[in-house]
């Protein structure tokens, strides 16, 4: 539970395993207090993780060593997808 009492997911394993009820619930706030699910500053609403679906390090897809002029890709998941580590490759320059 968040300090405000809002449930993010039913359990730790459902958050990563895609079990029923794994969809993120309620608002998710950035460090500056913006709701990333509704604020236009966050058009892609991605959780960047650089992991395989089983939680291992996706070595080629982690944006490590990324430079703004590069075309590297990293693993990220749309927050509404319901399975945090399912992930797809996205250009590391994606805001």
mmCIF file with all atom_site columns, N, CA and C in Angstrom, residues 43-94:
data_model
loop_
_atom_site.group_PDB
_atom_site.id
_atom_site.type_symbol
_atom_site.label_atom_id
_atom_site.label_alt_id
_atom_site.label_comp_id
_atom_site.label_asym_id
_atom_site.label_entity_id
_atom_site.label_seq_id
_atom_site.pdbx_PDB_ins_code
_atom_site.Cartn_x
_atom_site.Cartn_y
_atom_site.Cartn_z
_atom_site.occupancy
_atom_site.B_iso_or_equiv
_atom_site.pdbx_formal_charge
_atom_site.auth_seq_id
_atom_site.auth_comp_id
_atom_site.auth_asym_id
_atom_site.auth_atom_id
_atom_site.pdbx_PDB_model_num
ATOM 1   N N  . UNK A 1 43 ? 3.685  11.042  -22.270 1.00 0.00 ? 43 UNK A N  1
ATOM 2   C CA . UNK A 1 43 ? 2.841  10.515  -23.341 1.00 0.00 ? 43 UNK A CA 1
ATOM 3   C C  . UNK A 1 43 ? 2.932  9.005   -23.541 1.00 0.00 ? 43 UNK A C  1
ATOM 4   N N  . UNK A 1 44 ? 4.039  8.377   -23.177 1.00 0.00 ? 44 UNK A N  1
ATOM 5   C CA . UNK A 1 44 ? 4.200  6.946   -23.448 1.00 0.00 ? 44 UNK A CA 1
ATOM 6   C C  . UNK A 1 44 ? 3.898  6.059   -22.246 1.00 0.00 ? 44 UNK A C  1
ATOM 7   N N  . UNK A 1 45 ? 3.944  6.562   -21.058 1.00 0.00 ? 45 UNK A N  1
ATOM 8   C CA . UNK A 1 45 ? 3.600  5.831   -19.837 1.00 0.00 ? 45 UNK A CA 1
ATOM 9   C C  . UNK A 1 45 ? 4.281  4.461   -19.777 1.00 0.00 ? 45 UNK A C  1
ATOM 10  N N  . UNK A 1 46 ? 5.595  4.486   -19.851 1.00 0.00 ? 46 UNK A N  1
ATOM 11  C CA . UNK A 1 46 ? 6.389  3.267   -19.853 1.00 0.00 ? 46 UNK A CA 1
ATOM 12  C C  . UNK A 1 46 ? 7.129  3.090   -18.534 1.00 0.00 ? 46 UNK A C  1
ATOM 13  N N  . UNK A 1 47 ? 7.285  1.834   -18.139 1.00 0.00 ? 47 UNK A N  1
ATOM 14  C CA . UNK A 1 47 ? 8.160  1.485   -17.023 1.00 0.00 ? 47 UNK A CA 1
ATOM 15  C C  . UNK A 1 47 ? 9.409  0.868   -17.635 1.00 0.00 ? 47 UNK A C  1
ATOM 16  N N  . UNK A 1 48 ? 10.526 1.569   -17.556 1.00 0.00 ? 48 UNK A N  1
ATOM 17  C CA . UNK A 1 48 ? 11.779 1.089   -18.123 1.00 0.00 ? 48 UNK A CA 1
ATOM 18  C C  . UNK A 1 48 ? 12.427 0.135   -17.125 1.00 0.00 ? 48 UNK A C  1
ATOM 19  N N  . UNK A 1 49 ? 12.826 -1.048  -17.580 1.00 0.00 ? 49 UNK A N  1
ATOM 20  C CA . UNK A 1 49 ? 13.385 -2.014  -16.632 1.00 0.00 ? 49 UNK A CA 1
ATOM 21  C C  . UNK A 1 49 ? 14.607 -2.759  -17.146 1.00 0.00 ? 49 UNK A C  1
ATOM 22  N N  . UNK A 1 50 ? 14.808 -2.919  -18.422 1.00 0.00 ? 50 UNK A N  1
ATOM 23  C CA . UNK A 1 50 ? 15.988 -3.603  -18.938 1.00 0.00 ? 50 UNK A CA 1
ATOM 24  C C  . UNK A 1 50 ? 16.079 -5.059  -18.521 1.00 0.00 ? 50 UNK A C  1
ATOM 25  N N  . UNK A 1 51 ? 14.923 -5.697  -18.333 1.00 0.00 ? 51 UNK A N  1
ATOM 26  C CA . UNK A 1 51 ? 14.893 -7.085  -17.848 1.00 0.00 ? 51 UNK A CA 1
ATOM 27  C C  . UNK A 1 51 ? 14.204 -8.004  -18.836 1.00 0.00 ? 51 UNK A C  1
ATOM 28  N N  . UNK A 1 52 ? 14.496 -9.277  -18.701 1.00 0.00 ? 52 UNK A N  1
ATOM 29  C CA . UNK A 1 52 ? 13.773 -10.301 -19.439 1.00 0.00 ? 52 UNK A CA 1
ATOM 30  C C  . UNK A 1 52 ? 12.427 -10.518 -18.751 1.00 0.00 ? 52 UNK A C  1
ATOM 31  N N  . UNK A 1 53 ? 11.480 -11.209 -19.385 1.00 0.00 ? 53 UNK A N  1
ATOM 32  C CA . UNK A 1 53 ? 10.195 -11.467 -18.731 1.00 0.00 ? 53 UNK A CA 1
ATOM 33  C C  . UNK A 1 53 ? 10.309 -12.234 -17.407 1.00 0.00 ? 53 UNK A C  1
ATOM 34  N N  . UNK A 1 54 ? 11.408 -12.951 -17.204 1.00 0.00 ? 54 UNK A N  1
ATOM 35  C CA . UNK A 1 54 ? 11.586 -13.697 -15.953 1.00 0.00 ? 54 UNK A CA 1
ATOM 36  C C  . UNK A 1 54 ? 12.405 -12.924 -14.921 1.00 0.00 ? 54 UNK A C  1
ATOM 37  N N  . UNK A 1 55 ? 12.772 -11.668 -15.249 1.00 0.00 ? 55 UNK A N  1
ATOM 38  C CA . UNK A 1 55 ? 13.464 -10.824 -14.290 1.00 0.00 ? 55 UNK A CA 1
ATOM 39  C C  . UNK A 1 55 ? 14.972 -10.784 -14.416 1.00 0.00 ? 55 UNK A C  1
ATOM 40  N N  . UNK A 1 56 ? 15.528 -11.503 -15.396 1.00 0.00 ? 56 UNK A N  1
ATOM 41  C CA . UNK A 1 56 ? 16.970 -11.456 -15.607 1.00 0.00 ? 56 UNK A CA 1
ATOM 42  C C  . UNK A 1 56 ? 17.372 -10.193 -16.355 1.00 0.00 ? 56 UNK A C  1
ATOM 43  N N  . UNK A 1 57 ? 18.655 -9.938  -16.398 1.00 0.00 ? 57 UNK A N  1
ATOM 44  C CA . UNK A 1 57 ? 19.186 -8.763  -17.088 1.00 0.00 ? 57 UNK A CA 1
ATOM 45  C C  . UNK A 1 57 ? 19.145 -8.981  -18.595 1.00 0.00 ? 57 UNK A C  1
ATOM 46  N N  . UNK A 1 58 ? 18.433 -8.129  -19.307 1.00 0.00 ? 58 UNK A N  1
ATOM 47  C CA . UNK A 1 58 ? 18.398 -8.181  -20.778 1.00 0.00 ? 58 UNK A CA 1
ATOM 48  C C  . UNK A 1 58 ? 19.600 -7.401  -21.294 1.00 0.00 ? 58 UNK A C  1
ATOM 49  N N  . UNK A 1 59 ? 20.730 -8.045  -21.363 1.00 0.00 ? 59 UNK A N  1
ATOM 50  C CA . UNK A 1 59 ? 22.008 -7.371  -21.601 1.00 0.00 ? 59 UNK A CA 1
ATOM 51  C C  . UNK A 1 59 ? 22.033 -6.465  -22.831 1.00 0.00 ? 59 UNK A C  1
ATOM 52  N N  . UNK A 1 60 ? 21.458 -6.872  -23.898 1.00 0.00 ? 60 UNK A N  1
ATOM 53  C CA . UNK A 1 60 ? 21.493 -6.056  -25.117 1.00 0.00 ? 60 UNK A CA 1
ATOM 54  C C  . UNK A 1 60 ? 20.436 -4.964  -25.107 1.00 0.00 ? 60 UNK A C  1
ATOM 55  N N  . UNK A 1 61 ? 19.483 -5.037  -24.195 1.00 0.00 ? 61 UNK A N  1
ATOM 56  C CA . UNK A 1 61 ? 18.328 -4.143  -24.233 1.00 0.00 ? 61 UNK A CA 1
ATOM 57  C C  . UNK A 1 61 ? 18.132 -3.401  -22.908 1.00 0.00 ? 61 UNK A C  1
ATOM 58  N N  . UNK A 1 62 ? 19.212 -2.834  -22.356 1.00 0.00 ? 62 UNK A N  1
ATOM 59  C CA . UNK A 1 62 ? 19.073 -2.161  -21.063 1.00 0.00 ? 62 UNK A CA 1
ATOM 60  C C  . UNK A 1 62 ? 19.419 -0.671  -21.102 1.00 0.00 ? 62 UNK A C  1
ATOM 61  N N  . UNK A 1 63 ? 19.715 -0.134  -22.251 1.00 0.00 ? 63 UNK A N  1
ATOM 62  C CA . UNK A 1 63 ? 20.065 1.283   -22.436 1.00 0.00 ? 63 UNK A CA 1
ATOM 63  C C  . UNK A 1 63 ? 21.338 1.676   -21.698 1.00 0.00 ? 63 UNK A C  1
ATOM 64  N N  . UNK A 1 64 ? 22.068 0.702   -21.191 1.00 0.00 ? 64 UNK A N  1
ATOM 65  C CA . UNK A 1 64 ? 23.332 1.029   -20.534 1.00 0.00 ? 64 UNK A CA 1
ATOM 66  C C  . UNK A 1 64 ? 24.305 1.561   -21.574 1.00 0.00 ? 64 UNK A C  1
ATOM 67  N N  . UNK A 1 65 ? 24.961 2.647   -21.268 1.00 0.00 ? 65 UNK A N  1
ATOM 68  C CA . UNK A 1 65 ? 25.898 3.258   -22.204 1.00 0.00 ? 65 UNK A CA 1
ATOM 69  C C  . UNK A 1 65 ? 25.216 4.074   -23.288 1.00 0.00 ? 65 UNK A C  1
ATOM 70  N N  . UNK A 1 66 ? 23.910 4.266   -23.159 1.00 0.00 ? 66 UNK A N  1
ATOM 71  C CA . UNK A 1 66 ? 23.155 5.025   -24.148 1.00 0.00 ? 66 UNK A CA 1
ATOM 72  C C  . UNK A 1 66 ? 23.644 6.463   -24.241 1.00 0.00 ? 66 UNK A C  1
ATOM 73  N N  . UNK A 1 67 ? 23.656 6.996   -25.457 1.00 0.00 ? 67 UNK A N  1
ATOM 74  C CA . UNK A 1 67 ? 23.969 8.397   -25.701 1.00 0.00 ? 67 UNK A CA 1
ATOM 75  C C  . UNK A 1 67 ? 22.816 8.995   -26.507 1.00 0.00 ? 67 UNK A C  1
ATOM 76  N N  . UNK A 1 68 ? 22.549 10.264  -26.325 1.00 0.00 ? 68 UNK A N  1
ATOM 77  C CA . UNK A 1 68 ? 21.394 10.895  -26.971 1.00 0.00 ? 68 UNK A CA 1
ATOM 78  C C  . UNK A 1 68 ? 21.441 10.801  -28.494 1.00 0.00 ? 68 UNK A C  1
ATOM 79  N N  . UNK A 1 69 ? 22.619 10.661  -29.066 1.00 0.00 ? 69 UNK A N  1
ATOM 80  C CA . UNK A 1 69 ? 22.726 10.563  -30.521 1.00 0.00 ? 69 UNK A CA 1
ATOM 81  C C  . UNK A 1 69 ? 22.629 9.118   -31.006 1.00 0.00 ? 69 UNK A C  1
ATOM 82  N N  . UNK A 1 70 ? 22.496 8.165   -30.096 1.00 0.00 ? 70 UNK A N  1
ATOM 83  C CA . UNK A 1 70 ? 22.479 6.754   -30.465 1.00 0.00 ? 70 UNK A CA 1
ATOM 84  C C  . UNK A 1 70 ? 21.105 6.225   -30.811 1.00 0.00 ? 70 UNK A C  1
ATOM 85  N N  . UNK A 1 71 ? 21.092 4.987   -31.275 1.00 0.00 ? 71 UNK A N  1
ATOM 86  C CA . UNK A 1 71 ? 19.836 4.328   -31.644 1.00 0.00 ? 71 UNK A CA 1
ATOM 87  C C  . UNK A 1 71 ? 19.596 3.093   -30.789 1.00 0.00 ? 71 UNK A C  1
ATOM 88  N N  . UNK A 1 72 ? 20.207 3.036   -29.613 1.00 0.00 ? 72 UNK A N  1
ATOM 89  C CA . UNK A 1 72 ? 20.064 1.870   -28.745 1.00 0.00 ? 72 UNK A CA 1
ATOM 90  C C  . UNK A 1 72 ? 18.611 1.677   -28.329 1.00 0.00 ? 72 UNK A C  1
ATOM 91  N N  . UNK A 1 73 ? 18.275 0.418   -28.021 1.00 0.00 ? 73 UNK A N  1
ATOM 92  C CA . UNK A 1 73 ? 16.932 0.085   -27.556 1.00 0.00 ? 73 UNK A CA 1
ATOM 93  C C  . UNK A 1 73 ? 17.010 -0.559  -26.181 1.00 0.00 ? 73 UNK A C  1
ATOM 94  N N  . UNK A 1 74 ? 15.964 -0.366  -25.398 1.00 0.00 ? 74 UNK A N  1
ATOM 95  C CA . UNK A 1 74 ? 15.887 -0.948  -24.074 1.00 0.00 ? 74 UNK A CA 1
ATOM 96  C C  . UNK A 1 74 ? 14.511 -1.532  -23.844 1.00 0.00 ? 74 UNK A C  1
ATOM 97  N N  . UNK A 1 75 ? 14.418 -2.408  -22.859 1.00 0.00 ? 75 UNK A N  1
ATOM 98  C CA . UNK A 1 75 ? 13.144 -3.048  -22.533 1.00 0.00 ? 75 UNK A CA 1
ATOM 99  C C  . UNK A 1 75 ? 12.315 -2.148  -21.624 1.00 0.00 ? 75 UNK A C  1
ATOM 100 N N  . UNK A 1 76 ? 11.064 -1.960  -22.018 1.00 0.00 ? 76 UNK A N  1
ATOM 101 C CA . UNK A 1 76 ? 10.126 -1.166  -21.233 1.00 0.00 ? 76 UNK A CA 1
ATOM 102 C C  . UNK A 1 76 ? 8.734  -1.749  -21.435 1.00 0.00 ? 76 UNK A C  1
ATOM 103 N N  . UNK A 1 77 ? 7.867  -1.522  -20.475 1.00 0.00 ? 77 UNK A N  1
ATOM 104 C CA . UNK A 1 77 ? 6.511  -2.039  -20.521 1.00 0.00 ? 77 UNK A CA 1
ATOM 105 C C  . UNK A 1 77 ? 5.528  -0.894  -20.330 1.00 0.00 ? 77 UNK A C  1
ATOM 106 N N  . UNK A 1 78 ? 4.468  -0.902  -21.117 1.00 0.00 ? 78 UNK A N  1
ATOM 107 C CA . UNK A 1 78 ? 3.401  0.072   -20.916 1.00 0.00 ? 78 UNK A CA 1
ATOM 108 C C  . UNK A 1 78 ? 2.751  -0.200  -19.565 1.00 0.00 ? 78 UNK A C  1
ATOM 109 N N  . UNK A 1 79 ? 2.557  0.834   -18.767 1.00 0.00 ? 79 UNK A N  1
ATOM 110 C CA . UNK A 1 79 ? 2.043  0.653   -17.412 1.00 0.00 ? 79 UNK A CA 1
ATOM 111 C C  . UNK A 1 79 ? 0.657  0.016   -17.374 1.00 0.00 ? 79 UNK A C  1
ATOM 112 N N  . UNK A 1 80 ? -0.157 0.196   -18.396 1.00 0.00 ? 80 UNK A N  1
ATOM 113 C CA . UNK A 1 80 ? -1.489 -0.390  -18.415 1.00 0.00 ? 80 UNK A CA 1
ATOM 114 C C  . UNK A 1 80 ? -1.533 -1.826  -18.898 1.00 0.00 ? 80 UNK A C  1
ATOM 115 N N  . UNK A 1 81 ? -0.383 -2.403  -19.207 1.00 0.00 ? 81 UNK A N  1
ATOM 116 C CA . UNK A 1 81 ? -0.326 -3.746  -19.791 1.00 0.00 ? 81 UNK A CA 1
ATOM 117 C C  . UNK A 1 81 ? -0.631 -4.844  -18.782 1.00 0.00 ? 81 UNK A C  1
ATOM 118 N N  . UNK A 1 82 ? -0.370 -4.609  -17.504 1.00 0.00 ? 82 UNK A N  1
ATOM 119 C CA . UNK A 1 82 ? -0.720 -5.585  -16.480 1.00 0.00 ? 82 UNK A CA 1
ATOM 120 C C  . UNK A 1 82 ? 0.366  -6.582  -16.143 1.00 0.00 ? 82 UNK A C  1
ATOM 121 N N  . UNK A 1 83 ? 1.447  -6.562  -16.861 1.00 0.00 ? 83 UNK A N  1
ATOM 122 C CA . UNK A 1 83 ? 2.546  -7.473  -16.561 1.00 0.00 ? 83 UNK A CA 1
ATOM 123 C C  . UNK A 1 83 ? 3.832  -6.671  -16.668 1.00 0.00 ? 83 UNK A C  1
ATOM 124 N N  . UNK A 1 84 ? 4.353  -6.255  -15.554 1.00 0.00 ? 84 UNK A N  1
ATOM 125 C CA . UNK A 1 84 ? 5.416  -5.263  -15.520 1.00 0.00 ? 84 UNK A CA 1
ATOM 126 C C  . UNK A 1 84 ? 6.659  -5.660  -16.308 1.00 0.00 ? 84 UNK A C  1
ATOM 127 N N  . UNK A 1 85 ? 7.033  -6.926  -16.323 1.00 0.00 ? 85 UNK A N  1
ATOM 128 C CA . UNK A 1 85 ? 8.251  -7.334  -17.023 1.00 0.00 ? 85 UNK A CA 1
ATOM 129 C C  . UNK A 1 85 ? 7.998  -7.924  -18.405 1.00 0.00 ? 85 UNK A C  1
ATOM 130 N N  . UNK A 1 86 ? 6.771  -7.814  -18.924 1.00 0.00 ? 86 UNK A N  1
ATOM 131 C CA . UNK A 1 86 ? 6.531  -8.381  -20.255 1.00 0.00 ? 86 UNK A CA 1
ATOM 132 C C  . UNK A 1 86 ? 7.405  -7.679  -21.278 1.00 0.00 ? 86 UNK A C  1
ATOM 133 N N  . UNK A 1 87 ? 7.371  -6.396  -21.313 1.00 0.00 ? 87 UNK A N  1
ATOM 134 C CA . UNK A 1 87 ? 8.302  -5.568  -22.060 1.00 0.00 ? 87 UNK A CA 1
ATOM 135 C C  . UNK A 1 87 ? 8.404  -5.758  -23.550 1.00 0.00 ? 87 UNK A C  1
ATOM 136 N N  . UNK A 1 88 ? 8.722  -4.662  -24.159 1.00 0.00 ? 88 UNK A N  1
ATOM 137 C CA . UNK A 1 88 ? 9.020  -4.604  -25.583 1.00 0.00 ? 88 UNK A CA 1
ATOM 138 C C  . UNK A 1 88 ? 10.208 -3.670  -25.730 1.00 0.00 ? 88 UNK A C  1
ATOM 139 N N  . UNK A 1 89 ? 10.911 -3.786  -26.825 1.00 0.00 ? 89 UNK A N  1
ATOM 140 C CA . UNK A 1 89 ? 12.043 -2.894  -27.054 1.00 0.00 ? 89 UNK A CA 1
ATOM 141 C C  . UNK A 1 89 ? 11.533 -1.528  -27.486 1.00 0.00 ? 89 UNK A C  1
ATOM 142 N N  . UNK A 1 90 ? 12.109 -0.500  -26.883 1.00 0.00 ? 90 UNK A N  1
ATOM 143 C CA . UNK A 1 90 ? 11.805 0.884   -27.228 1.00 0.00 ? 90 UNK A CA 1
ATOM 144 C C  . UNK A 1 90 ? 13.115 1.615   -27.390 1.00 0.00 ? 90 UNK A C  1
ATOM 145 N N  . UNK A 1 91 ? 13.146 2.580   -28.274 1.00 0.00 ? 91 UNK A N  1
ATOM 146 C CA . UNK A 1 91 ? 14.333 3.384   -28.458 1.00 0.00 ? 91 UNK A CA 1
ATOM 147 C C  . UNK A 1 91 ? 14.670 4.072   -27.141 1.00 0.00 ? 91 UNK A C  1
ATOM 148 N N  . UNK A 1 92 ? 15.912 4.023   -26.724 1.00 0.00 ? 92 UNK A N  1
ATOM 149 C CA . UNK A 1 92 ? 16.324 4.601   -25.457 1.00 0.00 ? 92 UNK A CA 1
ATOM 150 C C  . UNK A 1 92 ? 16.134 6.114   -25.411 1.00 0.00 ? 92 UNK A C  1
ATOM 151 N N  . UNK A 1 93 ? 15.925 6.741   -26.551 1.00 0.00 ? 93 UNK A N  1
ATOM 152 C CA . UNK A 1 93 ? 15.667 8.177   -26.601 1.00 0.00 ? 93 UNK A CA 1
ATOM 153 C C  . UNK A 1 93 ? 14.216 8.538   -26.341 1.00 0.00 ? 93 UNK A C  1
ATOM 154 N N  . UNK A 1 94 ? 13.339 7.531   -26.252 1.00 0.00 ? 94 UNK A N  1
ATOM 155 C CA . UNK A 1 94 ? 11.917 7.801   -26.010 1.00 0.00 ? 94 UNK A CA 1
ATOM 156 C C  . UNK A 1 94 ? 11.760 8.489   -24.664 1.00 0.00 ? 94 UNK A C  1
#
